JSON list of C-alpha atoms in Angstrom, two decimals:
[
{"chain": "A", "resi": 9, "resn": "UNK", "atom": "CA", "xyz": [158.79, 36.14, 166.76]},
{"chain": "A", "resi": 10, "resn": "UNK", "atom": "CA", "xyz": [157.14, 35.02, 163.72]},
{"chain": "A", "resi": 11, "resn": "UNK", "atom": "CA", "xyz": [154.00, 37.12, 164.87]},
{"chain": "A", "resi": 12, "resn": "UNK", "atom": "CA", "xyz": [156.40, 39.47, 165.46]},
{"chain": "A", "resi": 13, "resn": "UNK", "atom": "CA", "xyz": [157.26, 39.68, 162.34]},
{"chain": "A", "resi": 14, "resn": "UNK", "atom": "CA", "xyz": [153.75, 39.82, 160.83]},
{"chain": "A", "resi": 15, "resn": "UNK", "atom": "CA", "xyz": [152.75, 42.34, 162.96]},
{"chain": "A", "resi": 16, "resn": "UNK", "atom": "CA", "xyz": [155.21, 44.91, 162.41]},
{"chain": "A", "resi": 17, "resn": "UNK", "atom": "CA", "xyz": [155.12, 44.32, 158.40]},
{"chain": "A", "resi": 18, "resn": "UNK", "atom": "CA", "xyz": [151.26, 45.27, 159.21]},
{"chain": "A", "resi": 19, "resn": "UNK", "atom": "CA", "xyz": [152.00, 48.43, 160.77]},
{"chain": "A", "resi": 20, "resn": "UNK", "atom": "CA", "xyz": [154.18, 49.39, 157.67]},
{"chain": "A", "resi": 21, "resn": "UNK", "atom": "CA", "xyz": [151.87, 48.77, 155.47]},
{"chain": "A", "resi": 22, "resn": "UNK", "atom": "CA", "xyz": [148.74, 50.31, 157.46]},
{"chain": "A", "resi": 23, "resn": "UNK", "atom": "CA", "xyz": [151.21, 53.58, 157.93]},
{"chain": "A", "resi": 24, "resn": "UNK", "atom": "CA", "xyz": [152.49, 53.69, 153.78]},
{"chain": "A", "resi": 25, "resn": "UNK", "atom": "CA", "xyz": [148.80, 53.06, 153.43]},
{"chain": "A", "resi": 26, "resn": "UNK", "atom": "CA", "xyz": [147.69, 55.69, 155.62]},
{"chain": "A", "resi": 27, "resn": "UNK", "atom": "CA", "xyz": [150.28, 58.34, 154.20]},
{"chain": "A", "resi": 28, "resn": "UNK", "atom": "CA", "xyz": [149.19, 57.26, 150.26]},
{"chain": "A", "resi": 29, "resn": "UNK", "atom": "CA", "xyz": [145.78, 58.22, 151.06]},
{"chain": "A", "resi": 30, "resn": "UNK", "atom": "CA", "xyz": [146.74, 61.35, 152.54]},
{"chain": "A", "resi": 31, "resn": "UNK", "atom": "CA", "xyz": [148.69, 62.01, 150.18]},
{"chain": "A", "resi": 32, "resn": "UNK", "atom": "CA", "xyz": [146.38, 61.64, 147.09]},
{"chain": "A", "resi": 33, "resn": "UNK", "atom": "CA", "xyz": [144.05, 63.98, 148.89]},
{"chain": "A", "resi": 34, "resn": "UNK", "atom": "CA", "xyz": [146.47, 67.06, 148.98]},
{"chain": "A", "resi": 35, "resn": "UNK", "atom": "CA", "xyz": [147.65, 66.00, 145.38]},
{"chain": "A", "resi": 36, "resn": "UNK", "atom": "CA", "xyz": [143.63, 65.94, 144.24]},
{"chain": "A", "resi": 37, "resn": "UNK", "atom": "CA", "xyz": [140.49, 66.76, 145.81]},
{"chain": "A", "resi": 38, "resn": "UNK", "atom": "CA", "xyz": [138.85, 63.29, 144.77]},
{"chain": "A", "resi": 39, "resn": "UNK", "atom": "CA", "xyz": [141.44, 61.29, 146.53]},
{"chain": "A", "resi": 40, "resn": "UNK", "atom": "CA", "xyz": [139.67, 61.59, 150.03]},
{"chain": "A", "resi": 41, "resn": "UNK", "atom": "CA", "xyz": [137.26, 59.26, 148.57]},
{"chain": "A", "resi": 42, "resn": "UNK", "atom": "CA", "xyz": [139.71, 56.07, 148.95]},
{"chain": "A", "resi": 43, "resn": "UNK", "atom": "CA", "xyz": [138.49, 55.71, 152.44]},
{"chain": "A", "resi": 44, "resn": "UNK", "atom": "CA", "xyz": [134.60, 55.65, 151.43]},
{"chain": "A", "resi": 45, "resn": "UNK", "atom": "CA", "xyz": [135.38, 53.50, 148.60]},
{"chain": "A", "resi": 46, "resn": "UNK", "atom": "CA", "xyz": [137.39, 50.56, 150.40]},
{"chain": "A", "resi": 47, "resn": "UNK", "atom": "CA", "xyz": [134.74, 50.64, 152.83]},
{"chain": "A", "resi": 48, "resn": "UNK", "atom": "CA", "xyz": [132.32, 49.80, 149.96]},
{"chain": "A", "resi": 49, "resn": "UNK", "atom": "CA", "xyz": [134.53, 47.44, 148.25]},
{"chain": "A", "resi": 50, "resn": "UNK", "atom": "CA", "xyz": [135.26, 45.73, 151.56]},
{"chain": "A", "resi": 51, "resn": "UNK", "atom": "CA", "xyz": [131.86, 45.76, 152.88]},
{"chain": "A", "resi": 52, "resn": "UNK", "atom": "CA", "xyz": [130.46, 44.27, 150.15]},
{"chain": "A", "resi": 53, "resn": "UNK", "atom": "CA", "xyz": [131.98, 41.42, 149.16]},
{"chain": "A", "resi": 54, "resn": "UNK", "atom": "CA", "xyz": [132.87, 40.26, 153.01]},
{"chain": "A", "resi": 55, "resn": "UNK", "atom": "CA", "xyz": [129.52, 40.30, 153.58]},
{"chain": "A", "resi": 56, "resn": "UNK", "atom": "CA", "xyz": [128.91, 38.52, 150.54]},
{"chain": "A", "resi": 57, "resn": "UNK", "atom": "CA", "xyz": [131.57, 35.79, 152.42]},
{"chain": "A", "resi": 58, "resn": "UNK", "atom": "CA", "xyz": [130.34, 35.92, 156.21]},
{"chain": "A", "resi": 59, "resn": "UNK", "atom": "CA", "xyz": [133.53, 37.65, 156.61]},
{"chain": "A", "resi": 60, "resn": "UNK", "atom": "CA", "xyz": [134.19, 40.28, 159.74]},
{"chain": "A", "resi": 61, "resn": "UNK", "atom": "CA", "xyz": [135.02, 43.25, 158.03]},
{"chain": "A", "resi": 62, "resn": "UNK", "atom": "CA", "xyz": [138.50, 45.13, 159.12]},
{"chain": "A", "resi": 63, "resn": "UNK", "atom": "CA", "xyz": [137.51, 47.96, 160.83]},
{"chain": "A", "resi": 64, "resn": "UNK", "atom": "CA", "xyz": [140.67, 49.23, 162.18]},
{"chain": "A", "resi": 65, "resn": "UNK", "atom": "CA", "xyz": [142.35, 50.25, 158.83]},
{"chain": "A", "resi": 66, "resn": "UNK", "atom": "CA", "xyz": [138.62, 51.44, 157.63]},
{"chain": "A", "resi": 67, "resn": "UNK", "atom": "CA", "xyz": [138.12, 53.25, 160.60]},
{"chain": "A", "resi": 68, "resn": "UNK", "atom": "CA", "xyz": [141.81, 54.56, 159.92]},
{"chain": "A", "resi": 69, "resn": "UNK", "atom": "CA", "xyz": [141.09, 55.75, 156.71]},
{"chain": "A", "resi": 70, "resn": "UNK", "atom": "CA", "xyz": [137.20, 57.11, 157.10]},
{"chain": "A", "resi": 71, "resn": "UNK", "atom": "CA", "xyz": [139.38, 59.52, 159.84]},
{"chain": "A", "resi": 72, "resn": "UNK", "atom": "CA", "xyz": [141.54, 60.74, 157.09]},
{"chain": "A", "resi": 73, "resn": "UNK", "atom": "CA", "xyz": [138.80, 61.41, 154.94]},
{"chain": "A", "resi": 74, "resn": "UNK", "atom": "CA", "xyz": [137.24, 63.50, 157.75]},
{"chain": "A", "resi": 75, "resn": "UNK", "atom": "CA", "xyz": [140.10, 65.38, 158.54]},
{"chain": "A", "resi": 76, "resn": "UNK", "atom": "CA", "xyz": [140.73, 66.27, 155.07]},
{"chain": "A", "resi": 77, "resn": "UNK", "atom": "CA", "xyz": [137.71, 67.47, 154.44]},
{"chain": "A", "resi": 78, "resn": "UNK", "atom": "CA", "xyz": [137.73, 69.51, 157.86]},
{"chain": "A", "resi": 79, "resn": "UNK", "atom": "CA", "xyz": [140.93, 71.20, 156.51]},
{"chain": "A", "resi": 80, "resn": "UNK", "atom": "CA", "xyz": [139.15, 71.68, 152.88]},
{"chain": "A", "resi": 81, "resn": "UNK", "atom": "CA", "xyz": [136.27, 73.52, 154.62]},
{"chain": "A", "resi": 82, "resn": "UNK", "atom": "CA", "xyz": [138.95, 76.07, 156.96]},
{"chain": "A", "resi": 83, "resn": "UNK", "atom": "CA", "xyz": [140.64, 76.85, 153.65]},
{"chain": "A", "resi": 84, "resn": "UNK", "atom": "CA", "xyz": [143.62, 75.31, 154.69]},
{"chain": "A", "resi": 85, "resn": "UNK", "atom": "CA", "xyz": [144.51, 73.51, 151.20]},
{"chain": "A", "resi": 86, "resn": "UNK", "atom": "CA", "xyz": [145.55, 75.39, 148.00]},
{"chain": "A", "resi": 87, "resn": "UNK", "atom": "CA", "xyz": [142.22, 76.49, 146.10]},
{"chain": "A", "resi": 88, "resn": "UNK", "atom": "CA", "xyz": [139.87, 74.89, 147.73]},
{"chain": "A", "resi": 89, "resn": "UNK", "atom": "CA", "xyz": [137.05, 76.48, 149.14]},
{"chain": "A", "resi": 90, "resn": "UNK", "atom": "CA", "xyz": [133.28, 75.91, 150.06]},
{"chain": "A", "resi": 91, "resn": "UNK", "atom": "CA", "xyz": [132.09, 79.40, 149.60]},
{"chain": "A", "resi": 92, "resn": "UNK", "atom": "CA", "xyz": [130.33, 81.20, 146.08]},
{"chain": "A", "resi": 93, "resn": "UNK", "atom": "CA", "xyz": [132.17, 80.80, 142.94]},
{"chain": "A", "resi": 94, "resn": "UNK", "atom": "CA", "xyz": [132.35, 83.37, 139.73]},
{"chain": "A", "resi": 95, "resn": "UNK", "atom": "CA", "xyz": [132.29, 82.20, 136.40]},
{"chain": "A", "resi": 96, "resn": "UNK", "atom": "CA", "xyz": [133.54, 84.27, 133.59]},
{"chain": "A", "resi": 97, "resn": "UNK", "atom": "CA", "xyz": [130.39, 86.25, 132.95]},
{"chain": "A", "resi": 98, "resn": "UNK", "atom": "CA", "xyz": [130.80, 87.60, 136.57]},
{"chain": "A", "resi": 99, "resn": "UNK", "atom": "CA", "xyz": [127.62, 84.78, 137.86]},
{"chain": "A", "resi": 100, "resn": "UNK", "atom": "CA", "xyz": [127.93, 83.94, 141.35]},
{"chain": "A", "resi": 101, "resn": "UNK", "atom": "CA", "xyz": [126.61, 80.97, 142.97]},
{"chain": "A", "resi": 102, "resn": "UNK", "atom": "CA", "xyz": [127.28, 79.03, 146.03]},
{"chain": "A", "resi": 103, "resn": "UNK", "atom": "CA", "xyz": [127.06, 75.58, 147.43]},
{"chain": "A", "resi": 104, "resn": "UNK", "atom": "CA", "xyz": [123.20, 74.60, 147.05]},
{"chain": "A", "resi": 105, "resn": "UNK", "atom": "CA", "xyz": [122.81, 75.88, 143.56]},
{"chain": "A", "resi": 106, "resn": "UNK", "atom": "CA", "xyz": [126.25, 74.21, 142.66]},
{"chain": "A", "resi": 107, "resn": "UNK", "atom": "CA", "xyz": [124.78, 70.56, 144.35]},
{"chain": "A", "resi": 108, "resn": "UNK", "atom": "CA", "xyz": [121.31, 71.19, 142.39]},
{"chain": "A", "resi": 109, "resn": "UNK", "atom": "CA", "xyz": [123.13, 72.01, 138.77]},
{"chain": "A", "resi": 110, "resn": "UNK", "atom": "CA", "xyz": [125.60, 68.97, 139.89]},
{"chain": "A", "resi": 111, "resn": "UNK", "atom": "CA", "xyz": [122.67, 66.58, 140.47]},
{"chain": "A", "resi": 112, "resn": "UNK", "atom": "CA", "xyz": [121.66, 67.27, 136.85]},
{"chain": "A", "resi": 113, "resn": "UNK", "atom": "CA", "xyz": [125.03, 67.32, 135.27]},
{"chain": "A", "resi": 114, "resn": "UNK", "atom": "CA", "xyz": [125.69, 63.84, 136.67]},
{"chain": "A", "resi": 115, "resn": "UNK", "atom": "CA", "xyz": [122.38, 62.48, 134.46]},
{"chain": "A", "resi": 116, "resn": "UNK", "atom": "CA", "xyz": [124.02, 63.84, 131.23]},
{"chain": "A", "resi": 117, "resn": "UNK", "atom": "CA", "xyz": [127.48, 61.69, 132.59]},
{"chain": "A", "resi": 118, "resn": "UNK", "atom": "CA", "xyz": [125.57, 58.44, 133.11]},
{"chain": "A", "resi": 119, "resn": "UNK", "atom": "CA", "xyz": [123.81, 59.74, 129.44]},
{"chain": "A", "resi": 120, "resn": "UNK", "atom": "CA", "xyz": [127.56, 59.95, 127.47]},
{"chain": "A", "resi": 121, "resn": "UNK", "atom": "CA", "xyz": [129.04, 56.71, 129.30]},
{"chain": "A", "resi": 122, "resn": "UNK", "atom": "CA", "xyz": [126.01, 55.08, 128.21]},
{"chain": "A", "resi": 123, "resn": "UNK", "atom": "CA", "xyz": [125.59, 56.35, 124.75]},
{"chain": "A", "resi": 124, "resn": "UNK", "atom": "CA", "xyz": [128.25, 58.68, 124.03]},
{"chain": "A", "resi": 125, "resn": "UNK", "atom": "CA", "xyz": [126.85, 60.01, 120.70]},
{"chain": "A", "resi": 126, "resn": "UNK", "atom": "CA", "xyz": [129.36, 62.38, 119.05]},
{"chain": "A", "resi": 127, "resn": "UNK", "atom": "CA", "xyz": [126.80, 65.15, 118.97]},
{"chain": "A", "resi": 128, "resn": "UNK", "atom": "CA", "xyz": [125.94, 64.50, 122.47]},
{"chain": "A", "resi": 129, "resn": "UNK", "atom": "CA", "xyz": [129.79, 65.14, 123.23]},
{"chain": "A", "resi": 130, "resn": "UNK", "atom": "CA", "xyz": [131.45, 68.77, 123.76]},
{"chain": "A", "resi": 131, "resn": "UNK", "atom": "CA", "xyz": [134.88, 70.68, 124.76]},
{"chain": "A", "resi": 132, "resn": "UNK", "atom": "CA", "xyz": [132.70, 73.56, 126.46]},
{"chain": "A", "resi": 133, "resn": "UNK", "atom": "CA", "xyz": [129.62, 72.35, 127.50]},
{"chain": "A", "resi": 134, "resn": "UNK", "atom": "CA", "xyz": [126.88, 75.72, 127.75]},
{"chain": "A", "resi": 135, "resn": "UNK", "atom": "CA", "xyz": [125.06, 74.39, 131.09]},
{"chain": "A", "resi": 136, "resn": "UNK", "atom": "CA", "xyz": [122.74, 76.07, 132.91]},
{"chain": "A", "resi": 137, "resn": "UNK", "atom": "CA", "xyz": [122.67, 76.61, 137.05]},
{"chain": "A", "resi": 138, "resn": "UNK", "atom": "CA", "xyz": [119.59, 75.59, 138.67]},
{"chain": "A", "resi": 139, "resn": "UNK", "atom": "CA", "xyz": [119.07, 78.16, 141.58]},
{"chain": "A", "resi": 140, "resn": "UNK", "atom": "CA", "xyz": [115.67, 76.12, 142.72]},
{"chain": "A", "resi": 141, "resn": "UNK", "atom": "CA", "xyz": [114.69, 72.41, 143.01]},
{"chain": "A", "resi": 142, "resn": "UNK", "atom": "CA", "xyz": [112.38, 72.69, 140.57]},
{"chain": "A", "resi": 143, "resn": "UNK", "atom": "CA", "xyz": [114.68, 74.67, 138.19]},
{"chain": "A", "resi": 144, "resn": "UNK", "atom": "CA", "xyz": [115.63, 72.93, 134.93]},
{"chain": "A", "resi": 145, "resn": "UNK", "atom": "CA", "xyz": [113.91, 69.83, 136.76]},
{"chain": "A", "resi": 146, "resn": "UNK", "atom": "CA", "xyz": [117.00, 69.16, 139.25]},
{"chain": "A", "resi": 147, "resn": "UNK", "atom": "CA", "xyz": [114.35, 67.13, 141.74]},
{"chain": "A", "resi": 148, "resn": "UNK", "atom": "CA", "xyz": [113.70, 64.75, 139.02]},
{"chain": "A", "resi": 149, "resn": "UNK", "atom": "CA", "xyz": [117.55, 64.44, 138.56]},
{"chain": "A", "resi": 150, "resn": "UNK", "atom": "CA", "xyz": [117.54, 64.05, 142.61]},
{"chain": "A", "resi": 151, "resn": "UNK", "atom": "CA", "xyz": [114.59, 61.30, 142.49]},
{"chain": "A", "resi": 152, "resn": "UNK", "atom": "CA", "xyz": [116.74, 59.32, 140.03]},
{"chain": "A", "resi": 153, "resn": "UNK", "atom": "CA", "xyz": [120.21, 59.61, 141.64]},
{"chain": "A", "resi": 154, "resn": "UNK", "atom": "CA", "xyz": [118.01, 58.16, 145.30]},
{"chain": "A", "resi": 155, "resn": "UNK", "atom": "CA", "xyz": [116.60, 55.23, 143.22]},
{"chain": "A", "resi": 156, "resn": "UNK", "atom": "CA", "xyz": [120.24, 54.07, 141.78]},
{"chain": "A", "resi": 157, "resn": "UNK", "atom": "CA", "xyz": [121.68, 54.85, 145.22]},
{"chain": "A", "resi": 158, "resn": "UNK", "atom": "CA", "xyz": [118.42, 52.79, 146.78]},
{"chain": "A", "resi": 159, "resn": "UNK", "atom": "CA", "xyz": [118.77, 49.87, 143.99]},
{"chain": "A", "resi": 160, "resn": "UNK", "atom": "CA", "xyz": [122.64, 49.73, 144.80]},
{"chain": "A", "resi": 161, "resn": "UNK", "atom": "CA", "xyz": [122.26, 49.20, 148.57]},
{"chain": "A", "resi": 162, "resn": "UNK", "atom": "CA", "xyz": [119.94, 46.30, 147.72]},
{"chain": "A", "resi": 163, "resn": "UNK", "atom": "CA", "xyz": [122.22, 44.85, 144.95]},
{"chain": "A", "resi": 164, "resn": "UNK", "atom": "CA", "xyz": [124.84, 45.12, 147.69]},
{"chain": "A", "resi": 165, "resn": "UNK", "atom": "CA", "xyz": [123.03, 43.17, 150.13]},
{"chain": "A", "resi": 166, "resn": "UNK", "atom": "CA", "xyz": [121.30, 40.63, 147.45]},
{"chain": "A", "resi": 167, "resn": "UNK", "atom": "CA", "xyz": [123.43, 40.77, 144.50]},
{"chain": "A", "resi": 168, "resn": "UNK", "atom": "CA", "xyz": [124.93, 41.51, 141.81]},
{"chain": "A", "resi": 169, "resn": "UNK", "atom": "CA", "xyz": [127.51, 42.45, 144.02]},
{"chain": "A", "resi": 170, "resn": "UNK", "atom": "CA", "xyz": [130.07, 44.40, 141.21]},
{"chain": "A", "resi": 171, "resn": "UNK", "atom": "CA", "xyz": [127.12, 46.20, 139.99]},
{"chain": "A", "resi": 172, "resn": "UNK", "atom": "CA", "xyz": [126.07, 47.58, 142.99]},
{"chain": "A", "resi": 173, "resn": "UNK", "atom": "CA", "xyz": [130.04, 48.62, 143.53]},
{"chain": "A", "resi": 174, "resn": "UNK", "atom": "CA", "xyz": [130.05, 50.25, 140.11]},
{"chain": "A", "resi": 175, "resn": "UNK", "atom": "CA", "xyz": [127.14, 52.03, 141.07]},
{"chain": "A", "resi": 176, "resn": "UNK", "atom": "CA", "xyz": [128.40, 53.10, 144.25]},
{"chain": "A", "resi": 177, "resn": "UNK", "atom": "CA", "xyz": [131.82, 54.14, 142.71]},
{"chain": "A", "resi": 178, "resn": "UNK", "atom": "CA", "xyz": [130.57, 56.24, 139.98]},
{"chain": "A", "resi": 179, "resn": "UNK", "atom": "CA", "xyz": [128.78, 58.50, 143.04]},
{"chain": "A", "resi": 180, "resn": "UNK", "atom": "CA", "xyz": [131.44, 58.36, 145.57]},
{"chain": "A", "resi": 181, "resn": "UNK", "atom": "CA", "xyz": [134.10, 59.34, 142.88]},
{"chain": "A", "resi": 182, "resn": "UNK", "atom": "CA", "xyz": [132.14, 62.51, 141.47]},
{"chain": "A", "resi": 183, "resn": "UNK", "atom": "CA", "xyz": [130.67, 63.17, 145.00]},
{"chain": "A", "resi": 184, "resn": "UNK", "atom": "CA", "xyz": [133.71, 65.85, 145.25]},
{"chain": "A", "resi": 185, "resn": "UNK", "atom": "CA", "xyz": [132.63, 67.75, 142.39]},
{"chain": "A", "resi": 186, "resn": "UNK", "atom": "CA", "xyz": [129.36, 67.68, 144.02]},
{"chain": "A", "resi": 187, "resn": "UNK", "atom": "CA", "xyz": [129.72, 69.44, 147.46]},
{"chain": "A", "resi": 188, "resn": "UNK", "atom": "CA", "xyz": [132.76, 72.03, 146.26]},
{"chain": "A", "resi": 189, "resn": "UNK", "atom": "CA", "xyz": [132.27, 74.64, 144.08]},
{"chain": "A", "resi": 190, "resn": "UNK", "atom": "CA", "xyz": [133.97, 75.68, 141.08]},
{"chain": "A", "resi": 191, "resn": "UNK", "atom": "CA", "xyz": [133.35, 77.12, 137.50]},
{"chain": "A", "resi": 192, "resn": "UNK", "atom": "CA", "xyz": [133.49, 74.10, 135.48]},
{"chain": "A", "resi": 193, "resn": "UNK", "atom": "CA", "xyz": [129.60, 72.42, 136.20]},
{"chain": "A", "resi": 194, "resn": "UNK", "atom": "CA", "xyz": [129.73, 69.95, 133.37]},
{"chain": "A", "resi": 195, "resn": "UNK", "atom": "CA", "xyz": [133.05, 68.70, 131.99]},
{"chain": "A", "resi": 196, "resn": "UNK", "atom": "CA", "xyz": [133.53, 65.15, 130.49]},
{"chain": "A", "resi": 197, "resn": "UNK", "atom": "CA", "xyz": [137.05, 64.65, 131.31]},
{"chain": "A", "resi": 198, "resn": "UNK", "atom": "CA", "xyz": [135.37, 64.46, 135.13]},
{"chain": "A", "resi": 199, "resn": "UNK", "atom": "CA", "xyz": [134.21, 60.78, 134.11]},
{"chain": "A", "resi": 200, "resn": "UNK", "atom": "CA", "xyz": [137.83, 59.35, 134.09]},
{"chain": "A", "resi": 201, "resn": "UNK", "atom": "CA", "xyz": [137.46, 57.73, 137.35]},
{"chain": "A", "resi": 202, "resn": "UNK", "atom": "CA", "xyz": [133.21, 57.22, 137.40]},
{"chain": "A", "resi": 203, "resn": "UNK", "atom": "CA", "xyz": [133.50, 55.09, 134.44]},
{"chain": "A", "resi": 204, "resn": "UNK", "atom": "CA", "xyz": [135.50, 52.99, 136.39]},
{"chain": "A", "resi": 205, "resn": "UNK", "atom": "CA", "xyz": [132.45, 51.74, 137.84]},
{"chain": "A", "resi": 206, "resn": "UNK", "atom": "CA", "xyz": [129.95, 51.82, 134.87]},
{"chain": "A", "resi": 207, "resn": "UNK", "atom": "CA", "xyz": [132.69, 49.36, 133.48]},
{"chain": "A", "resi": 208, "resn": "UNK", "atom": "CA", "xyz": [131.80, 47.09, 136.67]},
{"chain": "A", "resi": 209, "resn": "UNK", "atom": "CA", "xyz": [128.31, 47.53, 135.44]},
{"chain": "A", "resi": 210, "resn": "UNK", "atom": "CA", "xyz": [128.64, 46.56, 131.89]},
{"chain": "A", "resi": 211, "resn": "UNK", "atom": "CA", "xyz": [131.12, 43.30, 133.21]},
{"chain": "A", "resi": 212, "resn": "UNK", "atom": "CA", "xyz": [128.47, 42.36, 135.44]},
{"chain": "A", "resi": 213, "resn": "UNK", "atom": "CA", "xyz": [125.85, 42.46, 133.04]},
{"chain": "A", "resi": 214, "resn": "UNK", "atom": "CA", "xyz": [128.11, 40.65, 130.37]},
{"chain": "A", "resi": 215, "resn": "UNK", "atom": "CA", "xyz": [128.62, 37.81, 132.90]},
{"chain": "A", "resi": 216, "resn": "UNK", "atom": "CA", "xyz": [125.16, 37.36, 133.54]},
{"chain": "A", "resi": 217, "resn": "UNK", "atom": "CA", "xyz": [124.07, 36.85, 129.68]},
{"chain": "A", "resi": 218, "resn": "UNK", "atom": "CA", "xyz": [125.94, 33.68, 129.94]},
{"chain": "A", "resi": 219, "resn": "UNK", "atom": "CA", "xyz": [123.66, 32.04, 131.75]},
{"chain": "A", "resi": 220, "resn": "UNK", "atom": "CA", "xyz": [120.79, 33.45, 129.46]},
{"chain": "A", "resi": 221, "resn": "UNK", "atom": "CA", "xyz": [121.88, 33.53, 126.08]},
{"chain": "A", "resi": 222, "resn": "UNK", "atom": "CA", "xyz": [123.66, 31.62, 123.32]},
{"chain": "A", "resi": 223, "resn": "UNK", "atom": "CA", "xyz": [126.77, 31.81, 122.49]},
{"chain": "A", "resi": 224, "resn": "UNK", "atom": "CA", "xyz": [126.25, 33.81, 119.12]},
{"chain": "A", "resi": 225, "resn": "UNK", "atom": "CA", "xyz": [124.02, 36.47, 121.05]},
{"chain": "A", "resi": 226, "resn": "UNK", "atom": "CA", "xyz": [126.58, 37.13, 123.81]},
{"chain": "A", "resi": 227, "resn": "UNK", "atom": "CA", "xyz": [129.32, 37.83, 120.95]},
{"chain": "A", "resi": 228, "resn": "UNK", "atom": "CA", "xyz": [126.67, 40.06, 119.35]},
{"chain": "A", "resi": 229, "resn": "UNK", "atom": "CA", "xyz": [126.46, 42.37, 122.52]},
{"chain": "A", "resi": 230, "resn": "UNK", "atom": "CA", "xyz": [130.05, 42.22, 123.43]},
{"chain": "A", "resi": 231, "resn": "UNK", "atom": "CA", "xyz": [130.85, 43.28, 119.70]},
{"chain": "A", "resi": 232, "resn": "UNK", "atom": "CA", "xyz": [127.88, 46.03, 120.04]},
{"chain": "A", "resi": 233, "resn": "UNK", "atom": "CA", "xyz": [129.37, 47.83, 123.57]},
{"chain": "A", "resi": 234, "resn": "UNK", "atom": "CA", "xyz": [132.78, 47.66, 122.26]},
{"chain": "A", "resi": 235, "resn": "UNK", "atom": "CA", "xyz": [131.73, 49.70, 119.05]},
{"chain": "A", "resi": 236, "resn": "UNK", "atom": "CA", "xyz": [129.41, 52.06, 121.83]}
]
């Protein structure tokens, strides 16, 4: 009887989690990233502890993620489209141009999180489109992101694992903005979720300093980070 009660509770929790995931996807495009984020956290931490992955809930949530993207691509969700978009100036572009442009925008987001200088901040950035790999250096942005993702995978296997999760969190939560064309190609508020990953990296770095730096140096660096 005790085991049955626990199984019933597990089913209820699983159903609530799946429903919440679907509702999140319906409320905002970023909601579809929840299963992938959970998979990254689950796999990175469990591999470290030598535990098996909880494949059933991860697979179920991944199915919701894929289903949500399919529904999106069919245009069944309000305001969802993978087609061309038109700016106020009348300029048109599609998913490929948008992805190249967002690759450069993601580099700017990294820079703004690391060093948010007042002169770099703007409520409405004038950001040019990249129509080819070489246009405005889009290829170099892609190479940078590929290097960071490769580094994250290496960290996920060997550590530091919180840094690995932070890097992957940044890219996963920004991914809907990269694949779904929209008019605002560079807007600072889009980093409100990705910045959680950035702060994971900062926390991991500050924690690592405890083993290589005297206490006064640690206090100075923490203070400088807080000021930034």
